[in-house]
CSV table of C-alpha atoms in Angstrom, one decimal:
chain,number,residue,atom,x,y,z
Z,1,UNK,CA,-9.8,-17.0,-17.4
Z,2,UNK,CA,-12.6,-18.3,-15.5
Z,3,UNK,CA,-15.0,-16.4,-17.4
Z,4,UNK,CA,-17.0,-19.4,-18.8
Z,5,UNK,CA,-16.5,-21.7,-15.3
Z,6,UNK,CA,-19.5,-22.6,-13.2
Z,7,UNK,CA,-17.4,-23.7,-10.2
Z,8,UNK,CA,-14.0,-22.1,-8.4
Z,9,UNK,CA,-10.9,-23.1,-6.2
Z,10,UNK,CA,-9.9,-21.6,-3.6
Z,11,UNK,CA,-7.2,-20.9,-5.2
Z,12,UNK,CA,-8.7,-18.6,-8.5
Z,13,UNK,CA,-11.4,-17.2,-6.2
Z,14,UNK,CA,-9.3,-15.5,-4.2
Z,15,UNK,CA,-7.3,-14.4,-8.1
Z,16,UNK,CA,-10.5,-13.0,-9.5
Z,17,UNK,CA,-11.2,-11.0,-6.5
Z,18,UNK,CA,-8.2,-10.2,-4.9
Z,19,UNK,CA,-9.3,-11.1,-1.6
Z,20,UNK,CA,-6.5,-13.4,0.3
Z,21,UNK,CA,-7.5,-17.7,0.9
Z,22,UNK,CA,-6.7,-17.0,4.2
Z,23,UNK,CA,-9.0,-13.9,4.6
Z,24,UNK,CA,-11.9,-15.9,3.0
Z,25,UNK,CA,-11.6,-18.8,5.6
Z,26,UNK,CA,-12.0,-15.7,7.8
Z,27,UNK,CA,-15.0,-14.0,6.2
Z,28,UNK,CA,-17.2,-17.6,6.4
Z,29,UNK,CA,-16.2,-19.6,9.7
Z,30,UNK,CA,-15.9,-16.2,11.9
Z,31,UNK,CA,-18.7,-13.5,10.0
Z,32,UNK,CA,-20.7,-16.2,7.5
Z,33,UNK,CA,-20.5,-13.8,5.3
Z,34,UNK,CA,-20.6,-15.6,2.4
Z,35,UNK,CA,-21.5,-19.9,1.6
Z,36,UNK,CA,-18.9,-22.4,-0.3
Z,37,UNK,CA,-19.9,-25.8,-1.6
Z,38,UNK,CA,-17.6,-28.5,-1.1
Z,39,UNK,CA,-16.6,-31.2,-2.8
Z,40,UNK,CA,-16.7,-34.5,-2.1
Z,41,UNK,CA,-13.3,-34.5,-0.7
Z,42,UNK,CA,-13.9,-31.9,1.9
Z,43,UNK,CA,-12.7,-29.0,-0.5
Z,44,UNK,CA,-14.5,-25.2,-0.9
Z,45,UNK,CA,-15.8,-24.8,-4.1
Z,46,UNK,CA,-17.2,-21.3,-5.2
Z,47,UNK,CA,-19.6,-20.4,-7.6
Z,48,UNK,CA,-20.1,-16.4,-9.1
Z,49,UNK,CA,-22.9,-16.5,-6.3
Z,50,UNK,CA,-19.7,-16.3,-3.7
Z,51,UNK,CA,-17.6,-14.2,-6.1
Z,52,UNK,CA,-20.3,-11.3,-6.2
Z,53,UNK,CA,-21.1,-11.4,-2.0
Z,54,UNK,CA,-17.3,-11.0,-2.4
Z,55,UNK,CA,-17.7,-8.5,-4.2
Z,56,UNK,CA,-19.9,-6.7,-2.3
Z,57,UNK,CA,-18.5,-7.2,1.1
Z,58,UNK,CA,-15.2,-5.6,0.3
Z,59,UNK,CA,-17.2,-2.5,-1.2
Z,60,UNK,CA,-19.2,-2.5,2.9
Z,61,UNK,CA,-15.2,-3.0,3.6
Z,62,UNK,CA,-14.4,0.3,0.8
Z,63,UNK,CA,-17.1,2.2,2.8
Z,64,UNK,CA,-15.2,1.9,6.0
Z,65,UNK,CA,-17.3,0.0,7.7
Z,66,UNK,CA,-15.4,-3.0,9.5
Z,67,UNK,CA,-16.3,-6.3,9.5
Z,68,UNK,CA,-17.8,-8.0,12.0
Z,69,UNK,CA,-20.5,-5.6,11.4
Z,70,UNK,CA,-21.0,-6.0,7.6
Z,71,UNK,CA,-22.7,-9.5,8.2
Z,72,UNK,CA,-25.9,-7.5,9.7
Z,73,UNK,CA,-25.5,-3.8,7.0
Z,74,UNK,CA,-26.0,-6.2,4.0
Z,75,UNK,CA,-28.8,-8.8,5.7
Z,76,UNK,CA,-30.7,-5.8,6.3
Z,77,UNK,CA,-30.2,-3.5,3.3
Z,78,UNK,CA,-32.0,-7.9,1.6
Z,79,UNK,CA,-34.8,-7.9,4.6
Z,80,UNK,CA,-35.4,-4.1,4.6
Z,81,UNK,CA,-33.5,-2.0,1.3
Z,82,UNK,CA,-32.7,-0.1,3.9
Z,83,UNK,CA,-28.8,0.5,6.0
Z,84,UNK,CA,-30.1,2.7,8.7
Z,85,UNK,CA,-28.1,3.5,12.0
Z,86,UNK,CA,-25.9,0.7,10.4
Z,87,UNK,CA,-24.3,2.6,8.5
Z,88,UNK,CA,-21.1,3.8,9.7
Z,89,UNK,CA,-19.2,6.9,10.5
Z,90,UNK,CA,-18.1,9.3,6.9
Z,91,UNK,CA,-15.2,8.3,8.5
Z,92,UNK,CA,-13.2,5.6,6.5
Z,93,UNK,CA,-10.8,4.4,9.8
Z,94,UNK,CA,-11.4,0.5,10.4
Z,95,UNK,CA,-12.2,0.0,14.3
Z,96,UNK,CA,-9.0,-1.7,14.6
Z,97,UNK,CA,-6.9,1.7,14.6
Z,98,UNK,CA,-8.1,2.9,18.1
Z,99,UNK,CA,-7.0,-0.7,18.7
Z,100,UNK,CA,-4.2,-1.2,18.3
Z,101,UNK,CA,-3.2,2.7,19.3
Z,102,UNK,CA,-3.7,2.0,22.5
Z,103,UNK,CA,-2.4,-1.5,23.2
Z,104,UNK,CA,0.9,1.0,21.9
Z,105,UNK,CA,0.3,3.8,24.4
Z,106,UNK,CA,-0.2,0.8,27.3
Z,107,UNK,CA,3.1,-0.9,25.4
Z,108,UNK,CA,1.0,-4.0,25.9
Z,109,UNK,CA,3.1,-5.6,22.6
Z,110,UNK,CA,0.8,-9.1,22.9
Z,111,UNK,CA,-2.4,-7.0,22.6
Z,112,UNK,CA,-0.7,-5.0,19.7
Z,113,UNK,CA,1.0,-7.9,17.9
Z,114,UNK,CA,-2.5,-9.4,18.4
Z,115,UNK,CA,-4.9,-6.8,16.0
Z,116,UNK,CA,-2.6,-5.6,14.2
Z,117,UNK,CA,-2.8,-10.6,12.6
Z,118,UNK,CA,-6.6,-10.1,13.5
Z,119,UNK,CA,-6.4,-6.7,10.4
Z,120,UNK,CA,-4.2,-8.7,8.3
Z,121,UNK,CA,-6.3,-12.0,8.1
Z,122,UNK,CA,-9.5,-10.5,8.5
Z,123,UNK,CA,-9.2,-7.7,5.3
Z,124,UNK,CA,-8.1,-7.1,2.0
Z,125,UNK,CA,-4.8,-5.3,1.4
Z,126,UNK,CA,-5.7,-2.4,0.0
Z,127,UNK,CA,-8.0,-2.3,3.2
Z,128,UNK,CA,-5.1,-3.8,5.1
Z,129,UNK,CA,-3.6,-0.2,3.8
Z,130,UNK,CA,-5.9,2.7,3.2
Z,131,UNK,CA,-7.9,1.8,6.2
Z,132,UNK,CA,-5.5,0.8,8.5
Z,133,UNK,CA,-2.2,0.7,7.9
Z,134,UNK,CA,-1.7,5.1,6.9
Z,135,UNK,CA,-5.0,5.6,9.7
Z,136,UNK,CA,-2.5,3.8,12.6
Z,137,UNK,CA,1.0,5.9,11.2
Z,138,UNK,CA,-0.6,8.9,11.1
Z,139,UNK,CA,-1.5,8.8,14.4
Z,140,UNK,CA,2.2,8.0,15.6
Z,141,UNK,CA,3.5,10.6,14.3
Z,142,UNK,CA,1.3,12.8,16.2
Z,143,UNK,CA,2.2,11.7,19.3
Z,144,UNK,CA,5.5,13.1,21.1
Z,145,UNK,CA,9.3,12.5,19.7
Z,146,UNK,CA,9.6,9.9,22.9
Z,147,UNK,CA,6.4,8.1,22.0
Z,148,UNK,CA,6.5,8.4,18.3
Z,149,UNK,CA,9.5,6.4,17.7
Z,150,UNK,CA,9.4,3.5,20.5
Z,151,UNK,CA,5.5,3.7,19.0
Z,152,UNK,CA,6.2,3.3,14.6
Z,153,UNK,CA,9.2,0.4,15.2
Z,154,UNK,CA,6.6,-1.9,17.3
Z,155,UNK,CA,4.3,-1.1,14.6
Z,156,UNK,CA,6.5,-1.1,11.8
Z,157,UNK,CA,7.9,-4.7,13.0
Z,158,UNK,CA,4.6,-6.0,13.2
Z,159,UNK,CA,3.5,-5.1,9.5
Z,160,UNK,CA,6.7,-6.5,8.8
Z,161,UNK,CA,5.8,-9.3,9.8
Z,162,UNK,CA,2.6,-9.8,8.5
Z,163,UNK,CA,3.4,-8.7,4.8
Z,164,UNK,CA,6.2,-11.0,5.3
Z,165,UNK,CA,4.0,-14.3,6.2
Z,166,UNK,CA,1.9,-13.2,3.8
Z,167,UNK,CA,5.5,-13.4,1.2
Z,168,UNK,CA,5.6,-16.8,2.6
Z,169,UNK,CA,2.3,-18.2,1.7
Z,170,UNK,CA,2.4,-17.3,-1.8
Z,171,UNK,CA,5.7,-19.3,-1.8
Z,172,UNK,CA,4.6,-22.2,-1.5
Z,173,UNK,CA,4.5,-24.8,-3.9
Z,174,UNK,CA,6.0,-21.7,-6.8
Z,175,UNK,CA,9.2,-23.7,-7.5
Z,176,UNK,CA,12.9,-22.1,-7.8
Z,177,UNK,CA,11.1,-18.9,-9.9
Z,178,UNK,CA,11.1,-15.7,-8.2
Z,179,UNK,CA,10.4,-11.3,-8.0
Z,180,UNK,CA,13.2,-9.2,-6.9
Z,181,UNK,CA,11.9,-6.1,-5.3
Z,182,UNK,CA,14.5,-3.4,-5.0
Z,183,UNK,CA,14.0,-0.4,-2.7
Z,184,UNK,CA,16.0,2.5,-3.9
Z,185,UNK,CA,15.6,4.1,-0.3
Z,186,UNK,CA,16.1,2.0,3.1
Z,187,UNK,CA,13.8,1.3,5.0
Z,188,UNK,CA,11.6,1.2,2.4
Z,189,UNK,CA,10.3,-2.9,2.5
Z,190,UNK,CA,6.8,-2.2,3.9
Z,191,UNK,CA,5.5,0.3,1.4
Z,192,UNK,CA,7.3,-2.1,-0.6
Z,193,UNK,CA,5.6,-5.0,-0.4
Z,194,UNK,CA,2.0,-2.8,0.0
Z,195,UNK,CA,2.8,-2.1,-3.3
Z,196,UNK,CA,3.7,-5.4,-4.4
Z,197,UNK,CA,0.5,-6.8,-3.0
Z,198,UNK,CA,-2.1,-4.1,-4.1
Z,199,UNK,CA,-0.7,-4.8,-8.1
Z,200,UNK,CA,-2.1,-8.6,-8.2
Z,201,UNK,CA,0.5,-10.7,-9.7
Z,202,UNK,CA,0.5,-13.9,-9.9
Z,203,UNK,CA,2.3,-15.7,-6.7
Z,204,UNK,CA,5.7,-16.2,-6.3
Z,205,UNK,CA,9.0,-15.8,-4.6
Z,206,UNK,CA,9.7,-12.5,-3.4
Z,207,UNK,CA,12.9,-11.3,-1.9
Z,208,UNK,CA,13.7,-7.6,-0.9
Z,209,UNK,CA,16.6,-5.6,-0.8
Z,210,UNK,CA,17.0,-1.9,0.6
Z,211,UNK,CA,18.9,0.4,-0.5
Z,212,UNK,CA,19.4,0.1,-4.4
Z,213,UNK,CA,20.4,3.3,-5.4
Z,214,UNK,CA,22.3,2.4,-8.3
Z,215,UNK,CA,19.8,0.9,-11.0
Z,216,UNK,CA,22.2,-0.5,-13.5
Z,217,UNK,CA,23.7,-3.5,-11.1
Z,218,UNK,CA,20.6,-5.3,-11.1
Z,219,UNK,CA,21.4,-6.3,-14.7
Z,220,UNK,CA,23.0,-9.3,-13.4
Z,221,UNK,CA,19.3,-10.1,-11.1
Z,222,UNK,CA,18.0,-8.9,-15.0
Z,223,UNK,CA,19.9,-11.5,-16.7
Z,224,UNK,CA,18.8,-14.8,-14.1
Z,225,UNK,CA,16.8,-17.8,-15.7
Z,226,UNK,CA,15.3,-18.1,-11.2
Z,227,UNK,CA,14.3,-14.4,-11.8
Z,228,UNK,CA,10.6,-13.7,-14.0
Z,229,UNK,CA,10.5,-10.2,-12.7
Z,230,UNK,CA,13.0,-7.3,-11.0
Z,231,UNK,CA,11.0,-4.2,-9.6
Z,232,UNK,CA,12.7,-1.3,-8.5
Z,233,UNK,CA,10.8,0.4,-6.7
Z,234,UNK,CA,11.3,4.5,-5.4
Z,235,UNK,CA,9.9,7.1,-3.2
Z,236,UNK,CA,12.8,9.3,-4.5
Z,237,UNK,CA,12.5,11.9,-7.3
Z,238,UNK,CA,14.7,10.6,-10.6
Z,239,UNK,CA,17.5,12.5,-11.9
Z,240,UNK,CA,18.4,12.8,-15.4
Z,241,UNK,CA,21.4,9.9,-15.3
Z,242,UNK,CA,18.8,7.2,-13.0
Z,243,UNK,CA,15.6,8.2,-15.9
Z,244,UNK,CA,17.9,6.9,-18.6
Z,245,UNK,CA,18.9,4.2,-16.8
Z,246,UNK,CA,15.8,2.4,-15.7
Z,247,UNK,CA,14.5,3.5,-20.0
Z,248,UNK,CA,17.6,1.4,-20.5
Z,249,UNK,CA,17.1,-1.8,-18.7
Z,250,UNK,CA,13.0,-1.7,-19.4
Z,251,UNK,CA,14.1,-1.7,-23.3
Z,252,UNK,CA,16.4,-4.5,-23.1
Z,253,UNK,CA,14.4,-6.4,-20.8
Z,254,UNK,CA,10.5,-5.7,-21.7
Z,255,UNK,CA,8.0,-6.1,-18.6
Z,256,UNK,CA,10.7,-8.9,-17.1
Z,257,UNK,CA,12.0,-5.2,-15.6
Z,258,UNK,CA,9.1,-3.0,-13.8
Z,259,UNK,CA,9.8,0.4,-12.2
Z,260,UNK,CA,7.3,1.7,-9.0
Z,261,UNK,CA,6.8,4.8,-6.9
Z,262,UNK,CA,5.2,3.4,-3.8
Z,263,UNK,CA,2.8,6.5,-2.7
Z,264,UNK,CA,1.1,7.7,-6.8
Z,265,UNK,CA,0.9,3.4,-7.8
Z,266,UNK,CA,-0.3,2.9,-4.1
Z,267,UNK,CA,-3.1,6.5,-4.4
Z,268,UNK,CA,-3.8,4.9,-8.8
Z,269,UNK,CA,-4.7,2.1,-7.2
Z,270,UNK,CA,-6.9,2.8,-4.5
Z,271,UNK,CA,-8.4,4.9,-7.1
């Protein structure tokens, strides 16, 4: 709990707001959206005013405003109480959706990689998922079969790389304790990692094992001292036997075992 503190470190402010440290730094350096104080050693120190400012930025981003436009909107709102023509269209899709689709259409891999990387640095994971990843996938699925296959493969590889970078950051300084995500289906790494990122779990090392069709096979991991949580991630309609197995594991291992369903849980988090 941080409610009685006057000053927070960047790690603490990230836990409070759900905004990654790399994103907080980008908001300060590139857009001057927040202005944390500095300690004698030069470390960022955030106040309650910064928490309010960060939440205000998050609110605008959730409404589909590009991060590059948020500062101007907030400044005009404070000055006149009105946002006027600075407000976005009704679409909540980020402008970067068109940019990455254009890059994919031109098979410009460097440009596509640059756009995806920028989005993950500058936006919270919720916005990355709902206003960038999902709209891009929808747009890609509107392409003809040949273009769709290549574009989807490139896009998902780029997103996977960014999500893996997030895991590497989370793993720093966390010791040997580990979280295991077991997906019931193959090719569910991206959805599983987005789900995990939206839960705001404490930072731990994370490993993803795909195509684990039998949840009972996870029991050795649940018995491991280094494993602090096992997440069974599925999109399937569960049959009676699987439900029984999952219920038994939950009863036996308590909070150490979590069952997650991708779309329903992510959508609930977004609402």
